[in-house]
Amino acid sequence: MAPPVELFHANPSLPYQAQVSLKGNKRKDFDGDLKKCELLEMLQYDCEVDQPDKRNSPVRCWPLERFFRRCRDREGTFMVETTSWEGEKEKKSARLKGRSTE
């Protein structure tokens, strides 16, 4: 069973939250700058059966793009999910360029 995970809003507290280890201690040799960490991407799918009570009902799936940053501190590497954080940056960038992300 996975350990409990603390939920928090990604902007602007994600870089601050990334500085705290699972033990609740401040990470050593990590300043919270997630931009310095390696960006990783994973594609997952969210699927639904149209009519679950009927046999051979079509299944529809939608791609979900998720982003992670692989960072390093004195203890080794750790991962931070940055999906909503990266998405906010993408939306801001698109607005500045006059494009829509919706």
PDB file of C-alpha atoms in Angstrom:
ATOM      1  CA  MET A   1       0.000   0.000   0.000  1.00  0.00           C
ATOM      2  CA  ALA A   2       1.296   3.431  -0.934  1.00  0.00           C
ATOM      3  CA  PRO A   3       2.117   5.875   1.870  1.00  0.00           C
ATOM      4  CA  PRO A   4      -0.254   8.799   2.453  1.00  0.00           C
ATOM      5  CA  VAL A   5       0.480  11.806   0.293  1.00  0.00           C
ATOM      6  CA  GLU A   6       0.031  15.414   1.344  1.00  0.00           C
ATOM      7  CA  LEU A   7      -2.022  17.428  -1.145  1.00  0.00           C
ATOM      8  CA  PHE A   8      -1.240  21.084  -1.871  1.00  0.00           C
ATOM      9  CA  HIS A   9      -1.784  23.551  -4.683  1.00  0.00           C
ATOM     10  CA  ALA A  10       1.119  23.383  -7.123  1.00  0.00           C
ATOM     11  CA  ASN A  11       1.448  27.118  -7.715  1.00  0.00           C
ATOM     12  CA  PRO A  12       3.337  28.748  -6.103  1.00  0.00           C
ATOM     13  CA  SER A  13       4.164  26.262  -3.343  1.00  0.00           C
ATOM     14  CA  LEU A  14       5.577  23.374  -5.423  1.00  0.00           C
ATOM     15  CA  PRO A  15       9.226  24.526  -5.354  1.00  0.00           C
ATOM     16  CA  TYR A  16       8.937  25.072  -1.591  1.00  0.00           C
ATOM     17  CA  GLN A  17       7.275  21.677  -1.024  1.00  0.00           C
ATOM     18  CA  ALA A  18       9.986  19.961  -3.081  1.00  0.00           C
ATOM     19  CA  GLN A  19      12.581  21.184  -0.565  1.00  0.00           C
ATOM     20  CA  VAL A  20      10.975  19.037   2.165  1.00  0.00           C
ATOM     21  CA  SER A  21      11.803  15.318   2.255  1.00  0.00           C
ATOM     22  CA  LEU A  22       9.311  12.564   3.072  1.00  0.00           C
ATOM     23  CA  LYS A  23      10.662  12.611   6.634  1.00  0.00           C
ATOM     24  CA  GLY A  24       9.742  16.296   6.923  1.00  0.00           C
ATOM     25  CA  ASN A  25      13.342  17.521   6.872  1.00  0.00           C
ATOM     26  CA  LYS A  26      14.683  20.223   4.559  1.00  0.00           C
ATOM     27  CA  ARG A  27      16.641  18.603   1.735  1.00  0.00           C
ATOM     28  CA  LYS A  28      20.363  19.276   1.861  1.00  0.00           C
ATOM     29  CA  ASP A  29      22.077  20.603  -1.281  1.00  0.00           C
ATOM     30  CA  PHE A  30      18.753  21.335  -3.032  1.00  0.00           C
ATOM     31  CA  ASP A  31      17.646  24.936  -3.358  1.00  0.00           C
ATOM     32  CA  GLY A  32      14.141  24.202  -4.679  1.00  0.00           C
ATOM     33  CA  ASP A  33      14.869  25.312  -8.242  1.00  0.00           C
ATOM     34  CA  LEU A  34      12.937  22.680 -10.173  1.00  0.00           C
ATOM     35  CA  LYS A  35      14.026  24.141 -13.519  1.00  0.00           C
ATOM     36  CA  LYS A  36      17.491  22.723 -12.878  1.00  0.00           C
ATOM     37  CA  CYS A  37      16.060  19.198 -12.585  1.00  0.00           C
ATOM     38  CA  GLU A  38      15.648  16.804 -15.502  1.00  0.00           C
ATOM     39  CA  LEU A  39      12.169  17.007 -17.085  1.00  0.00           C
ATOM     40  CA  LEU A  40      10.462  13.653 -17.674  1.00  0.00           C
ATOM     41  CA  GLU A  41       7.152  12.991 -19.368  1.00  0.00           C
ATOM     42  CA  MET A  42       4.704  10.084 -19.179  1.00  0.00           C
ATOM     43  CA  LEU A  43       1.573   9.455 -21.202  1.00  0.00           C
ATOM     44  CA  GLN A  44      -1.307   7.677 -19.455  1.00  0.00           C
ATOM     45  CA  TYR A  45      -4.861   7.046 -20.573  1.00  0.00           C
ATOM     46  CA  ASP A  46      -8.185   7.660 -18.843  1.00  0.00           C
ATOM     47  CA  CYS A  47     -10.703   5.155 -20.190  1.00  0.00           C
ATOM     48  CA  GLU A  48     -14.453   4.744 -19.724  1.00  0.00           C
ATOM     49  CA  VAL A  49     -16.871   2.062 -20.895  1.00  0.00           C
ATOM     50  CA  ASP A  50     -19.809   3.802 -22.595  1.00  0.00           C
ATOM     51  CA  GLN A  51     -22.468   1.439 -21.256  1.00  0.00           C
ATOM     52  CA  PRO A  52     -20.919  -0.836 -18.596  1.00  0.00           C
ATOM     53  CA  ASP A  53     -24.102  -2.912 -18.275  1.00  0.00           C
ATOM     54  CA  LYS A  54     -24.030  -3.939 -21.971  1.00  0.00           C
ATOM     55  CA  ARG A  55     -21.726  -6.533 -23.439  1.00  0.00           C
ATOM     56  CA  ASN A  56     -19.330  -5.289 -26.165  1.00  0.00           C
ATOM     57  CA  SER A  57     -19.930  -1.647 -25.249  1.00  0.00           C
ATOM     58  CA  PRO A  58     -17.280   0.646 -26.726  1.00  0.00           C
ATOM     59  CA  VAL A  59     -14.435   1.819 -24.543  1.00  0.00           C
ATOM     60  CA  ARG A  60     -13.283   5.404 -25.021  1.00  0.00           C
ATOM     61  CA  CYS A  61      -9.867   6.574 -23.886  1.00  0.00           C
ATOM     62  CA  TRP A  62      -8.295  10.022 -23.573  1.00  0.00           C
ATOM     63  CA  PRO A  63      -4.557  10.665 -23.246  1.00  0.00           C
ATOM     64  CA  LEU A  64      -3.288  12.311 -20.075  1.00  0.00           C
ATOM     65  CA  GLU A  65       0.162  13.820 -20.244  1.00  0.00           C
ATOM     66  CA  ARG A  66       2.009  13.911 -16.923  1.00  0.00           C
ATOM     67  CA  PHE A  67       5.269  15.671 -16.138  1.00  0.00           C
ATOM     68  CA  PHE A  68       7.888  14.911 -13.513  1.00  0.00           C
ATOM     69  CA  ARG A  69      11.206  16.428 -12.493  1.00  0.00           C
ATOM     70  CA  ARG A  70      14.064  14.185 -11.394  1.00  0.00           C
ATOM     71  CA  CYS A  71      16.117  16.122  -8.888  1.00  0.00           C
ATOM     72  CA  ARG A  72      19.195  15.361  -6.825  1.00  0.00           C
ATOM     73  CA  ASP A  73      20.139  16.175  -3.265  1.00  0.00           C
ATOM     74  CA  ARG A  74      22.786  14.863  -0.878  1.00  0.00           C
ATOM     75  CA  GLU A  75      20.777  11.646  -0.292  1.00  0.00           C
ATOM     76  CA  GLY A  76      20.428  10.829  -4.016  1.00  0.00           C
ATOM     77  CA  THR A  77      17.671  11.399  -6.561  1.00  0.00           C
ATOM     78  CA  PHE A  78      13.985  12.039  -5.971  1.00  0.00           C
ATOM     79  CA  MET A  79      10.989  12.687  -8.220  1.00  0.00           C
ATOM     80  CA  VAL A  80       8.469  15.527  -8.089  1.00  0.00           C
ATOM     81  CA  GLU A  81       5.286  15.435 -10.153  1.00  0.00           C
ATOM     82  CA  THR A  82       5.001  18.806 -11.868  1.00  0.00           C
ATOM     83  CA  THR A  83       2.029  18.199 -14.194  1.00  0.00           C
ATOM     84  CA  SER A  84      -0.098  21.117 -13.067  1.00  0.00           C
ATOM     85  CA  TRP A  85       2.981  23.305 -12.565  1.00  0.00           C
ATOM     86  CA  GLU A  86       4.277  22.620 -16.101  1.00  0.00           C
ATOM     87  CA  GLY A  87       0.731  23.043 -17.450  1.00  0.00           C
ATOM     88  CA  GLU A  88       0.449  26.496 -15.863  1.00  0.00           C
ATOM     89  CA  LYS A  89       3.724  27.512 -17.503  1.00  0.00           C
ATOM     90  CA  GLU A  90       2.451  26.201 -20.867  1.00  0.00           C
ATOM     91  CA  LYS A  91      -0.811  28.175 -20.546  1.00  0.00           C
ATOM     92  CA  LYS A  92       1.060  31.375 -19.636  1.00  0.00           C
ATOM     93  CA  SER A  93       3.447  30.891 -22.561  1.00  0.00           C
ATOM     94  CA  ALA A  94       0.539  30.317 -24.968  1.00  0.00           C
ATOM     95  CA  ARG A  95      -1.280  33.426 -23.685  1.00  0.00           C
ATOM     96  CA  LEU A  96       1.855  35.499 -24.227  1.00  0.00           C
ATOM     97  CA  LYS A  97       2.110  34.162 -27.776  1.00  0.00           C
ATOM     98  CA  GLY A  98      -1.621  34.695 -28.407  1.00  0.00           C
ATOM     99  CA  ARG A  99      -2.511  30.985 -28.665  1.00  0.00           C
ATOM    100  CA  SER A 100      -5.191  29.007 -26.875  1.00  0.00           C
ATOM    101  CA  THR A 101      -4.430  25.760 -25.014  1.00  0.00           C
ATOM    102  CA  GLU A 102      -8.087  24.801 -24.512  1.00  0.00           C
TER     103      GLU A 102
END
